[in-house]
Coordinates of C-alpha atoms (C1' of nucleotides) in Angstrom, one line a residue:
Chain D
M1 CA -0.1 0.0 0.1
T2 CA 3.0 2.3 0.6
T3 CA 4.6 1.6 -2.6
K4 CA 5.1 4.1 -5.1
N5 CA 6.0 2.9 -8.3
K6 CA 9.2 4.6 -8.7
G7 CA 11.8 2.7 -10.1
L8 CA 9.7 -0.3 -10.8
P9 CA 10.4 -1.7 -14.3
P10 CA 8.0 -1.3 -16.8
A11 CA 6.3 -4.9 -16.4
L12 CA 5.5 -3.9 -13.0
G13 CA 4.2 -0.4 -13.3
G14 CA 6.5 1.8 -15.0
P15 CA 5.2 4.8 -17.5
S16 CA 3.0 3.1 -20.0
P17 CA -0.2 3.6 -18.5
F18 CA -3.2 3.7 -21.3
P19 CA -1.9 4.4 -24.4
R20 CA -4.8 6.6 -25.2
R21 CA -6.7 8.5 -22.9
R22 CA -10.2 7.0 -23.2
S23 CA -11.0 3.4 -24.2
G24 CA -13.9 2.7 -26.0
P25 CA -15.7 1.1 -29.1
G26 CA -13.6 1.3 -32.1
C27 CA -11.0 3.7 -31.0
G28 CA -8.0 1.4 -31.9
M29 CA -6.7 1.6 -28.4
C30 CA -6.1 -2.1 -28.0
A31 CA -3.8 -2.2 -30.9
S32 CA -1.1 -0.4 -28.8
C33 CA -2.0 -2.4 -25.9
D34 CA 1.3 -3.2 -24.1
V35 CA 0.0 -6.6 -22.9
R36 CA -2.2 -7.7 -25.3
E37 CA 0.1 -10.4 -26.4
Y38 CA 0.1 -11.9 -23.1
T39 CA -3.8 -11.7 -22.5
F40 CA -6.7 -13.9 -23.8
C41 CA -7.4 -10.8 -26.3
A42 CA -4.3 -12.3 -28.2
A43 CA -6.9 -14.9 -29.2
L44 CA -8.3 -12.4 -31.7
S45 CA -6.9 -11.2 -34.7
P46 CA -6.6 -7.3 -35.0
Q47 CA -9.6 -7.1 -37.2
E48 CA -11.8 -9.5 -34.7
M49 CA -10.3 -7.3 -31.8
G50 CA -13.0 -4.6 -32.6
S51 CA -15.5 -7.0 -30.8
I52 CA -13.6 -6.6 -27.6
E53 CA -13.1 -3.0 -27.8
A54 CA -16.8 -2.7 -28.2
I55 CA -17.4 -3.8 -24.7
V56 CA -14.2 -2.8 -22.9
R57 CA -14.0 -0.2 -20.0
S58 CA -11.0 1.0 -18.2
V59 CA -10.4 1.0 -14.6
R60 CA -7.9 2.8 -12.4
L61 CA -7.2 1.9 -8.9
A62 CA -4.9 3.6 -6.3
P63 CA -2.9 1.4 -4.1
G64 CA -5.3 -0.2 -1.3
Q65 CA -8.4 0.4 -3.5
I66 CA -10.6 -2.8 -3.9
L67 CA -11.8 -3.9 -6.9
F68 CA -14.2 -6.3 -5.9
Q69 CA -15.2 -8.6 -2.8
E70 CA -15.9 -12.2 -2.1
G71 CA -19.4 -12.7 -2.5
E72 CA -20.3 -10.2 -4.7
E73 CA -22.1 -10.8 -7.9
A74 CA -19.2 -11.5 -10.6
S75 CA -20.6 -9.2 -13.3
D76 CA -17.3 -8.3 -14.6
V77 CA -13.7 -10.0 -15.7
F78 CA -10.9 -7.9 -15.7
N79 CA -7.0 -7.6 -17.6
L80 CA -4.7 -6.5 -15.5
V81 CA -3.0 -3.7 -17.6
R82 CA -0.4 -1.8 -15.2
G83 CA 0.3 -2.6 -11.6
V84 CA 0.0 -5.2 -9.0
V85 CA -3.2 -6.5 -7.5
K86 CA -3.4 -9.0 -4.7
L87 CA -6.3 -11.7 -4.3
Y88 CA -7.1 -12.6 -0.9
K89 CA -9.8 -14.7 1.4
L90 CA -10.4 -13.8 4.8
L91 CA -11.5 -15.7 7.9
P92 CA -14.2 -14.5 10.2
D93 CA -11.7 -13.5 12.8
G94 CA -9.4 -11.5 10.2
R95 CA -7.0 -14.1 9.3
R96 CA -5.9 -13.6 5.6
Q97 CA -4.8 -15.8 3.0
I98 CA -3.6 -14.2 -0.3
T99 CA -4.2 -16.6 -2.6
G100 CA -2.0 -14.8 -5.5
F101 CA -0.6 -11.6 -6.7
L102 CA -1.4 -10.4 -10.4
F103 CA 1.0 -8.7 -12.7
P104 CA 0.3 -7.0 -16.1
G105 CA -1.3 -9.2 -18.5
D106 CA -2.9 -11.2 -16.0
F107 CA -6.7 -12.4 -16.2
L108 CA -8.8 -12.0 -13.0
G109 CA -12.6 -12.7 -12.3
I110 CA -13.2 -16.2 -13.0
A111 CA -16.1 -17.1 -10.9
G112 CA -18.6 -19.8 -10.4
A113 CA -22.4 -19.4 -9.5
G114 CA -21.5 -18.0 -6.1
G115 CA -20.0 -14.6 -7.2
Y116 CA -16.2 -13.7 -6.7
S117 CA -14.6 -16.4 -4.5
Y118 CA -11.9 -13.6 -3.2
N119 CA -11.1 -10.2 -2.6
A120 CA -9.3 -8.6 -5.3
E121 CA -7.4 -5.3 -4.0
A122 CA -4.8 -2.7 -5.7
V123 CA -1.1 -3.1 -4.4
T124 CA 0.3 -0.3 -6.6
E125 CA -1.3 2.0 -8.9
T126 CA -3.3 0.0 -11.1
G127 CA -4.9 -0.1 -14.5
L128 CA -7.4 -2.8 -15.9
C129 CA -9.6 -3.5 -18.5
R130 CA -13.1 -4.4 -17.4
F131 CA -15.4 -6.7 -19.3
P132 CA -19.0 -7.1 -18.7
R133 CA -19.2 -11.0 -18.3
R134 CA -22.1 -11.7 -20.1
Q135 CA -21.0 -9.6 -23.0
L136 CA -17.5 -11.3 -23.1
F137 CA -18.9 -14.9 -22.8
A138 CA -21.4 -14.0 -25.7
L139 CA -18.5 -13.4 -27.9
F140 CA -17.5 -17.2 -27.2
E141 CA -20.2 -18.2 -29.8
R142 CA -18.5 -16.1 -32.5
F143 CA -15.1 -16.9 -31.3
P144 CA -14.7 -20.0 -29.8
K145 CA -10.8 -19.1 -29.7
L146 CA -11.5 -16.8 -26.9
E147 CA -13.1 -19.8 -24.7
H148 CA -10.2 -22.0 -25.6
R149 CA -7.9 -19.2 -24.3
L150 CA -9.8 -18.6 -21.1
F151 CA -10.0 -22.4 -20.6
A152 CA -6.4 -22.6 -20.9
I153 CA -6.0 -19.6 -18.5
A154 CA -8.1 -21.4 -15.8
T155 CA -5.9 -24.6 -16.4
D156 CA -2.8 -22.6 -15.7
E157 CA -4.1 -21.2 -12.8
L158 CA -5.2 -24.5 -11.3
T159 CA -1.7 -25.8 -11.8
A160 CA -0.3 -22.8 -10.0
A161 CA -2.6 -23.2 -7.2
Q162 CA -1.4 -26.7 -6.9
D163 CA 2.0 -25.6 -6.6
Q164 CA 0.9 -23.2 -4.0
M165 CA -0.8 -25.9 -1.9
L166 CA 2.4 -27.8 -1.9
L167 CA 4.3 -24.9 -0.7
L168 CA 1.7 -23.8 2.0
G169 CA 1.3 -27.5 3.3
R170 CA 4.8 -28.9 3.2
K171 CA 7.4 -26.3 2.7
T172 CA 9.3 -24.7 5.6
A173 CA 9.8 -20.9 6.2
E174 CA 12.9 -20.6 4.5
E175 CA 11.7 -22.7 1.3
K176 CA 8.4 -20.7 1.1
V177 CA 10.4 -17.5 0.9
A178 CA 13.2 -18.7 -1.5
S179 CA 10.1 -20.0 -3.8
F180 CA 8.4 -16.6 -3.6
L181 CA 11.4 -14.9 -4.6
C182 CA 12.2 -17.4 -7.5
R183 CA 8.6 -16.9 -8.8
L184 CA 8.8 -13.2 -8.4
A185 CA 11.9 -13.1 -10.4
D186 CA 10.4 -15.6 -12.9
R187 CA 7.6 -13.1 -13.5
I188 CA 9.5 -10.3 -13.7
D189 CA 12.1 -11.8 -16.3
L190 CA 9.3 -12.0 -18.8
G191 CA 10.4 -8.5 -19.5
E192 CA 14.3 -8.6 -19.7
T193 CA 16.9 -9.8 -17.1
R194 CA 18.4 -7.3 -14.9
G195 CA 21.2 -8.6 -12.9
G196 CA 18.9 -10.8 -10.4
E197 CA 17.1 -7.2 -9.0
V198 CA 13.7 -8.0 -8.4
P199 CA 11.1 -5.3 -7.5
V200 CA 9.2 -6.6 -4.4
P201 CA 5.9 -3.9 -4.6
M202 CA 3.9 -5.7 -1.8
T203 CA 4.5 -5.4 2.0
R204 CA 6.1 -7.8 4.4
S205 CA 2.6 -8.5 5.5
D206 CA 1.3 -9.5 2.3
I207 CA 4.1 -12.0 1.6
G208 CA 3.3 -13.2 5.1
D209 CA -0.1 -13.8 4.1
Y210 CA 0.6 -15.3 0.8
L211 CA 3.3 -17.7 2.3
G212 CA 1.1 -18.7 5.4
L213 CA 3.8 -17.0 7.7
T214 CA 3.8 -14.0 9.9
V215 CA 5.4 -10.7 8.9
E216 CA 8.2 -11.4 11.5
T217 CA 9.0 -14.7 10.1
V218 CA 9.1 -13.4 6.5
S219 CA 11.4 -10.5 7.8
R220 CA 13.8 -12.8 9.8
T221 CA 13.9 -15.1 6.9
L222 CA 15.1 -12.5 4.3
S223 CA 17.5 -11.4 6.7
R224 CA 19.0 -14.7 7.2
L225 CA 19.4 -15.4 3.5
R226 CA 20.9 -11.7 3.4
K227 CA 23.6 -12.7 6.0
R228 CA 24.4 -15.8 4.1
G229 CA 25.0 -13.7 1.2
L230 CA 22.4 -15.2 -1.1
I231 CA 20.6 -12.1 -1.8
A232 CA 20.9 -8.4 -0.9
V233 CA 18.1 -6.1 0.0
P234 CA 19.2 -2.4 -1.1
D235 CA 15.7 -1.4 0.1
V236 CA 12.2 -2.8 1.1
N237 CA 11.1 -2.9 -2.3
R238 CA 13.9 -4.5 -3.9
V239 CA 15.7 -7.7 -3.6
V240 CA 18.8 -8.8 -5.5
L241 CA 19.4 -12.6 -6.2
L242 CA 22.6 -13.1 -5.7
R243 CA 23.2 -16.6 -5.9
R244 CA 20.1 -17.5 -8.1
E245 CA 21.1 -21.1 -8.4
A246 CA 21.4 -21.6 -4.4
I247 CA 17.8 -20.1 -3.9
E248 CA 16.2 -22.4 -6.6
E249 CA 17.9 -25.1 -4.6
I250 CA 16.2 -24.0 -1.6
A251 CA 13.1 -23.4 -3.0
E252 CA 12.7 -27.1 -4.5
A253 CA 13.9 -28.5 -1.3
Y254 CA 16.6 -30.7 -3.2
Chain L
M1 CA -4.5 -48.1 0.2
T2 CA -5.9 -50.5 2.9
T3 CA -9.3 -49.6 2.4
K4 CA -11.5 -52.4 1.5
N5 CA -14.9 -50.8 0.1
K6 CA -16.9 -52.8 2.7
G7 CA -19.7 -50.9 3.9
L8 CA -19.3 -48.1 2.0
P9 CA -22.4 -46.4 0.4
P10 CA -22.9 -46.8 -3.1
A11 CA -21.5 -43.1 -3.7
L12 CA -18.6 -44.0 -2.3
G13 CA -18.2 -47.4 -4.2
G14 CA -20.7 -49.7 -3.3
P15 CA -22.0 -52.1 -5.8
S16 CA -23.0 -50.4 -9.1
P17 CA -19.7 -50.7 -11.2
F18 CA -20.0 -50.5 -14.8
P19 CA -23.5 -51.2 -16.0
R20 CA -22.3 -53.3 -18.8
R21 CA -19.5 -55.4 -19.0
R22 CA -17.4 -53.7 -21.9
S23 CA -17.7 -50.1 -23.1
G24 CA -17.5 -49.1 -26.3
P25 CA -19.0 -47.1 -29.3
G26 CA -22.8 -47.2 -29.4
C27 CA -23.2 -49.8 -26.8
G28 CA -25.7 -47.5 -25.1
M29 CA -23.5 -48.2 -21.9
C30 CA -23.7 -44.3 -21.0
A31 CA -27.4 -44.4 -20.7
S32 CA -27.4 -46.3 -17.5
C33 CA -24.3 -44.4 -15.9
D34 CA -24.9 -43.9 -12.7
V35 CA -23.0 -40.6 -12.4
R36 CA -23.8 -39.0 -15.8
E37 CA -25.9 -36.1 -14.7
Y38 CA -23.0 -35.3 -12.3
T39 CA -20.1 -35.3 -14.9
F40 CA -19.5 -33.3 -18.3
C41 CA -21.6 -35.9 -20.1
A42 CA -24.5 -34.2 -18.9
A43 CA -23.7 -31.5 -21.2
L44 CA -24.8 -33.7 -24.1
S45 CA -28.5 -34.8 -24.5
P46 CA -28.8 -38.5 -24.9
Q47 CA -28.7 -38.5 -28.5
E48 CA -25.5 -36.5 -28.8
M49 CA -23.9 -38.8 -26.2
G50 CA -23.0 -41.3 -29.1
S51 CA -20.2 -39.1 -30.0
I52 CA -18.7 -39.6 -26.6
E53 CA -19.3 -43.3 -26.4
A54 CA -17.2 -43.7 -29.5
I55 CA -14.1 -42.6 -27.7
V56 CA -14.8 -43.7 -24.0
R57 CA -12.8 -46.8 -22.6
S58 CA -13.0 -47.8 -19.0
V59 CA -10.3 -48.2 -16.7
R60 CA -10.3 -50.1 -13.4
L61 CA -7.9 -49.6 -10.7
A62 CA -7.0 -51.6 -7.5
P63 CA -5.9 -49.6 -4.3
G64 CA -2.7 -48.0 -4.7
Q65 CA -2.7 -48.4 -8.3
I66 CA -1.3 -45.3 -10.1
L67 CA -3.6 -43.7 -12.8
F68 CA -0.8 -41.4 -13.9
Q69 CA 2.1 -39.4 -12.6
E70 CA 3.3 -35.7 -12.6
G71 CA 5.1 -34.6 -15.9
E72 CA 3.6 -37.5 -18.0
E73 CA 2.3 -36.4 -21.2
A74 CA -1.5 -35.5 -20.5
S75 CA -3.0 -37.9 -23.4
D76 CA -6.3 -38.4 -21.7
V77 CA -8.7 -37.1 -19.1
F78 CA -11.2 -39.2 -17.1
N79 CA -14.6 -39.2 -15.4
L80 CA -14.1 -41.2 -11.9
V81 CA -17.3 -43.4 -11.9
R82 CA -16.7 -45.4 -8.9
G83 CA -14.3 -45.3 -5.7
V84 CA -12.0 -42.7 -4.6
V85 CA -8.9 -41.4 -6.2
K86 CA -6.2 -39.0 -4.8
L87 CA -4.0 -36.4 -6.4
Y88 CA -0.8 -35.4 -4.9
K89 CA 2.4 -33.8 -5.4
L90 CA 5.6 -34.7 -4.2
L91 CA 9.0 -32.9 -3.0
P92 CA 12.3 -34.4 -4.0
D93 CA 12.9 -35.6 -0.7
G94 CA 9.5 -37.1 -0.5
R95 CA 7.5 -34.5 1.1
R96 CA 3.7 -35.2 -0.1
Q97 CA 0.8 -32.9 -0.4
I98 CA -2.2 -34.1 -1.8
T99 CA -4.3 -31.7 -3.4
G100 CA -7.3 -33.3 -3.7
F101 CA -9.6 -36.5 -3.0
L102 CA -12.0 -37.3 -6.0
F103 CA -15.3 -39.0 -5.9
P104 CA -17.7 -40.4 -8.2
G105 CA -18.8 -37.9 -10.9
D106 CA -15.3 -36.3 -10.5
F107 CA -13.4 -35.2 -13.5
L108 CA -9.7 -35.3 -13.6
G109 CA -6.9 -34.8 -16.1
I110 CA -6.9 -31.0 -16.5
A111 CA -3.5 -30.2 -17.5
G112 CA -1.4 -27.5 -19.6
A113 CA 1.5 -27.9 -21.9
G114 CA 3.5 -29.5 -19.1
G115 CA 1.7 -32.8 -18.8
Y116 CA -0.2 -33.9 -15.7
S117 CA 0.9 -31.5 -13.0
Y118 CA 0.1 -34.1 -10.2
N119 CA 0.0 -38.0 -9.6
A120 CA -3.3 -39.6 -9.5
E121 CA -3.6 -42.8 -7.3
A122 CA -6.4 -45.1 -6.4
V123 CA -7.5 -44.9 -2.7
T124 CA -10.1 -47.8 -3.2
E125 CA -11.2 -50.1 -5.9
T126 CA -11.7 -47.5 -8.6
G127 CA -13.7 -47.4 -12.2
L128 CA -13.1 -44.7 -14.6
C129 CA -13.9 -43.8 -18.1
R130 CA -10.7 -42.5 -20.0
F131 CA -11.1 -40.1 -22.9
P132 CA -8.2 -39.4 -25.4
R133 CA -7.9 -35.6 -24.9
R134 CA -7.5 -34.8 -28.8
Q135 CA -10.6 -36.7 -29.2
L136 CA -12.7 -35.1 -26.3
F137 CA -11.5 -31.6 -27.2
A138 CA -12.1 -32.2 -31.0
L139 CA -15.7 -32.7 -29.9
F140 CA -15.7 -29.0 -28.7
E141 CA -16.5 -27.5 -32.3
R142 CA -19.3 -29.6 -32.5
F143 CA -20.7 -29.4 -28.9
P144 CA -19.9 -25.9 -27.6
K145 CA -21.6 -26.8 -24.6
L146 CA -19.3 -29.5 -23.9
E147 CA -16.3 -26.9 -23.5
H148 CA -18.7 -24.5 -21.4
R149 CA -19.2 -27.6 -19.3
L150 CA -15.6 -28.4 -18.6
F151 CA -14.5 -24.5 -18.3
A152 CA -17.1 -24.5 -15.5
I153 CA -15.5 -27.6 -14.0
A154 CA -12.3 -25.9 -14.0
T155 CA -13.6 -22.7 -12.5
D156 CA -15.1 -24.7 -9.5
E157 CA -11.8 -26.7 -9.1
L158 CA -10.2 -23.0 -8.9
T159 CA -12.4 -22.1 -6.3
A160 CA -11.9 -25.1 -4.1
A161 CA -8.2 -24.8 -4.6
Q162 CA -8.5 -21.1 -3.0
D163 CA -10.4 -22.6 0.0
Q164 CA -7.7 -25.1 0.4
M165 CA -5.1 -22.4 0.2
L166 CA -6.9 -20.5 3.0
L167 CA -7.0 -23.9 5.1
L168 CA -3.4 -24.7 4.5
G169 CA -2.0 -21.4 5.3
R170 CA -4.1 -20.0 7.9
K171 CA -6.2 -22.7 9.7
T172 CA -5.1 -24.5 13.2
A173 CA -5.0 -28.4 13.3
E174 CA -8.2 -28.4 14.9
E175 CA -10.1 -26.0 12.3
K176 CA -8.1 -28.3 9.4
V177 CA -9.5 -31.5 10.7
A178 CA -13.2 -30.0 11.0
S179 CA -13.2 -28.4 7.9
F180 CA -12.2 -31.9 6.2
L181 CA -15.0 -33.7 7.9
C182 CA -17.8 -31.3 7.1
R183 CA -16.4 -31.5 3.3
L184 CA -16.6 -35.1 3.1
A185 CA -19.8 -35.0 4.5
D186 CA -21.1 -32.4 2.0
R187 CA -19.7 -34.6 -0.7
I188 CA -21.3 -37.7 0.6
D189 CA -24.7 -36.2 1.1
L190 CA -25.1 -35.6 -2.5
G191 CA -26.5 -38.8 -2.4
E192 CA -28.5 -38.9 1.0
T193 CA -28.2 -38.2 4.7
R194 CA -27.4 -40.9 6.9
G195 CA -27.2 -39.5 10.5
G196 CA -24.0 -38.0 10.1
E197 CA -22.0 -41.0 9.3
V198 CA -19.3 -40.4 6.9
P199 CA -17.2 -42.8 5.3
V200 CA -13.4 -42.3 5.5
P201 CA -11.8 -44.5 3.1
M202 CA -8.3 -42.9 2.9
T203 CA -6.0 -43.4 5.7
R204 CA -4.8 -40.8 8.4
S205 CA -1.6 -40.3 6.4
D206 CA -3.6 -39.3 3.6
I207 CA -5.6 -36.9 5.6
G208 CA -2.3 -35.4 7.2
D209 CA -0.9 -34.9 3.7
Y210 CA -4.0 -33.5 2.5
L211 CA -4.3 -30.9 5.6
G212 CA -0.5 -30.4 5.9
L213 CA -0.2 -32.0 8.9
T214 CA 1.4 -35.3 10.2
V215 CA -0.5 -38.4 10.9
E216 CA -0.2 -38.1 14.4
T217 CA -1.5 -34.7 14.7
V218 CA -4.6 -36.0 12.6
S219 CA -5.1 -38.8 15.0
R220 CA -4.6 -36.7 18.0
T221 CA -7.1 -34.1 17.1
L222 CA -9.4 -36.8 15.9
S223 CA -9.3 -38.1 19.4
R224 CA -9.7 -34.9 21.0
L225 CA -13.0 -34.1 19.0
R226 CA -14.2 -37.4 19.9
K227 CA -13.5 -36.8 23.7
R228 CA -15.4 -33.7 23.5
G229 CA -18.4 -35.6 22.1
L230 CA -18.4 -33.8 18.6
I231 CA -17.8 -37.0 16.7
A232 CA -17.8 -40.7 17.0
V233 CA -15.3 -43.0 15.3
P234 CA -16.9 -46.4 15.2
D235 CA -13.7 -47.4 13.1
V236 CA -11.0 -46.0 11.3
N237 CA -13.0 -45.8 8.1
R238 CA -15.8 -44.2 9.7
V239 CA -16.7 -41.0 11.4
V240 CA -20.1 -39.9 12.8
L241 CA -20.4 -36.1 13.3
L242 CA -22.6 -36.2 16.6
R243 CA -22.6 -32.4 16.5
R244 CA -22.4 -31.0 12.8
E245 CA -23.0 -27.5 13.6
A246 CA -20.2 -27.2 16.3
I247 CA -18.0 -28.8 13.7
E248 CA -18.8 -26.3 11.0
E249 CA -18.2 -23.5 13.7
I250 CA -14.8 -24.8 14.4
A251 CA -14.1 -25.4 10.7
E252 CA -15.4 -21.7 9.8
A253 CA -13.4 -20.2 12.7
Y254 CA -16.4 -18.2 13.9
Chain M
dC1 C1' -0.4 -67.7 15.0
dG2 C1' 2.6 -64.5 13.4
dT3 C1' 3.9 -60.5 10.4
dG4 C1' 3.3 -56.1 8.6
dG5 C1' 1.1 -51.8 8.0
dC6 C1' -2.1 -48.2 10.1
dT7 C1' -3.4 -46.0 14.1
dT8 C1' -3.2 -44.2 18.6
dT9 C1' -1.1 -42.3 22.7
dG10 C1' 3.2 -40.5 25.5
dA11 C1' 7.5 -37.5 25.9
dA12 C1' 11.0 -34.4 24.0
dT13 C1' 11.9 -30.9 20.7
dT14 C1' 11.6 -27.1 17.6
dA15 C1' 10.1 -24.1 14.0
dC16 C1' 7.3 -20.6 13.9
dA17 C1' 4.1 -17.6 16.5
dT18 C1' 3.4 -14.2 19.6
dC19 C1' 4.5 -10.1 22.5
dA20 C1' 7.3 -6.4 23.0
dA21 C1' 10.4 -2.6 21.6
dA22 C1' 13.4 0.2 18.6
dC23 C1' 14.2 1.7 13.8
dC24 C1' 12.9 3.5 9.4
dT25 C1' 10.7 6.2 5.9
dT26 C1' 7.5 9.0 4.1
dG27 C1' 4.1 12.4 4.4
dT28 C1' 2.1 16.7 7.3
dG29 C1' 1.7 20.8 9.6
dG30 C1' 3.9 24.4 12.1
Chain O
dC1 C1' 13.0 23.1 7.0
dC2 C1' 12.1 20.7 11.0
dA3 C1' 9.1 18.1 14.1
dC4 C1' 6.4 14.4 14.8
dA5 C1' 2.9 11.4 13.7
dA6 C1' 1.7 6.9 11.2
dG7 C1' 3.1 2.5 8.9
dG8 C1' 5.9 -0.6 7.7
dT9 C1' 10.0 -3.3 9.0
dT10 C1' 13.5 -5.4 12.0
dT11 C1' 15.3 -7.6 15.8
dG12 C1' 15.2 -9.7 20.4
dA13 C1' 13.0 -12.5 24.0
dT14 C1' 9.4 -15.9 25.2
dG15 C1' 5.9 -19.2 24.4
dT16 C1' 3.4 -22.8 22.1
dA17 C1' 1.3 -25.6 18.4
dA18 C1' 2.6 -28.8 16.0
dT19 C1' 6.4 -32.0 14.7
dT20 C1' 9.5 -35.8 16.0
dC21 C1' 10.8 -39.5 18.2
dA22 C1' 9.5 -43.8 20.4
dA23 C1' 6.5 -47.6 21.6
dA24 C1' 2.6 -50.0 22.0
dG25 C1' -2.1 -51.7 20.3
dC26 C1' -4.7 -53.3 16.6
dC27 C1' -6.3 -55.6 12.4
dA28 C1' -6.2 -57.9 8.4
dC29 C1' -4.0 -61.5 6.0
dG30 C1' -1.2 -65.5 5.0

DNA sequence: CGTGGCTTTGAATTACATCAAACCTTGTGG
DNA sequence: CCACAAGGTTTGATGTAATTCAAAGCCACG
C-alpha cells in the first residue's frame, strides 16, 4: 500500500499507462496495448479485436483500493494492464490468506455461481480493462478461440494453485520465501533480466499472508538469506538474487 | 491403500460398477451410467451421447494403483465413476501434498502444456472412463456446451483450490480437521443423509498430507474431537458427526 | 499364530508465532 | 526546514502448536 511505483520496471508499473486517454468502441486503443499478446485478447486477430474493444472499459485504482469483494455478484472480468493486484480470502476473525499476486497481462474474475470467491485489491497504482462477463462470454459463440484461451488460463491457474498448496502445506519458512523470490523473478524476467534485481511491490505482511507466515518470520528469513550472502536487500521494495541457483535449490528442497 | 470398500455407501464405491461388461462405441452404456448427470457428459443430450461413447474406454484400478504421474504427457482425461482417487505432488525428499480427493462424478486430467501437474492414485477399488484428450477436445467444435461445461468444472476447482489455500495457510490443526470432515460429509450427502455418518476411505496419513499435518496430529485431533463429544469413530474408516453445527463452527473459525 | 501396516498415545523437541520494543521512511503541518 | 505522527520493518525474548521420536495396540491376512 505504501509502494510508489518509483524505480519499478515497465512490467511492474513503470510509465506506459493506457496508451490513449479513453477506451471505447472502435477507438483502436487495443492495437497499442502493451500486454495484449499476454492476455486472452491475443486469441483474436487485430480485425476481430473490435468486438472486444466494443465492450471494454478501463479502470484505475490507487494502492489499497478494492476492485471487488468475495461474494459479490461477478458481473465483470478484468485484464490487468498496469500495476499489481492481490487476491485474498479472509476468515471471520480476520486471518487472511493471499491466494495470488497479479501482474500486467494477468486475467482476473474467473468465478462460479457463488459470485467472486475472493477479494481483489490494488497493491500499486493499477490500470485494468473491465469486461462485462455476459457480453464477453457471449463472444464465445462467434470466437470459440476466446473460450479456448480462457480455458487455458483457468488450467494454468489451477496448476499454479496446486504448486501453492504444496508450498503452504509442506515447505519450511525458508523454502517458502526462496520459492516466492524465484517466482517473482520468473514473473519479472518475462520482460528482461536485470542482474537478479527483483522489485517487491508488496509489503512484508502481504508476503506473509501469501506464504502462510507472519510478518516477523518473513523479515527474519530474508535477513538470514541476506547474511548468508544469497540475496541483497537495497531497500524494502527490492531484492537482488545474488546466487539464484542456490535460492532455487532451497526453494525446490533438493 | 488398505481400504476395502466394505460398508461404503453407493456414492463411495458400493455395488454399481460398470453397468455393462464392456464399454465402447454405441453400446448404450452411458445411458445407464450412475454418475452421468454429475459429469461433463450431462452437457450432451442422450442422442448426442453417442459421440462420447465412441471414444470412451473404461479403466479399473486396485487400491494403490497409479493412474498417471506428474510430468507425463497428458494424453487422456478421465471421469471417476466408482471409488476414490487422490491427487498429489511430491518434493524431491519425499514430502507429499495431496491436492485433492476425487469421488464418483469428478473429472480429472485437466492439464497444461507441461503434462499432468500431479500424480493420481486409487484410494479404493476404482472405475473410470478414459477419454483421449485430442478426441474429446475435438468434440468442442460440434458441441460447444461440452467446453462450457469443462470450463465451469475448472472454475469450480479453482474456487476449491483457493479454499484449500486458506485452510493450509491460515487454519489451525483443529480447524483443518473439522473443515475436512465437513467437506467429506457435504460430498457424501449428495447422495442422501445418513445420520451424520461419513465414510473415510483414506488413511490418516493421506488426511495429514491433504491438510498439511502429520499423521500423529490428525489422530490426536480426531481423538480430541471425540473426547469432546463432537464426533464418534466406530472404526478407522468411519466418522459420525454427532454435532455437525459445532464442527462447522470450528471449521469456519467463528 | 505371527507378521506388516496403520493407528493411537506419550514424551521431548523445535520451527514458527506471539509479544514487545526500537528503527526507518514518508508524509504533514507548524 | 524541522518536528512528529503513522505505517511498515527489523530484531530480540518468550511461548506454544505442531512435529519428531518412540513404543504399544490393533487389524487384516497369509
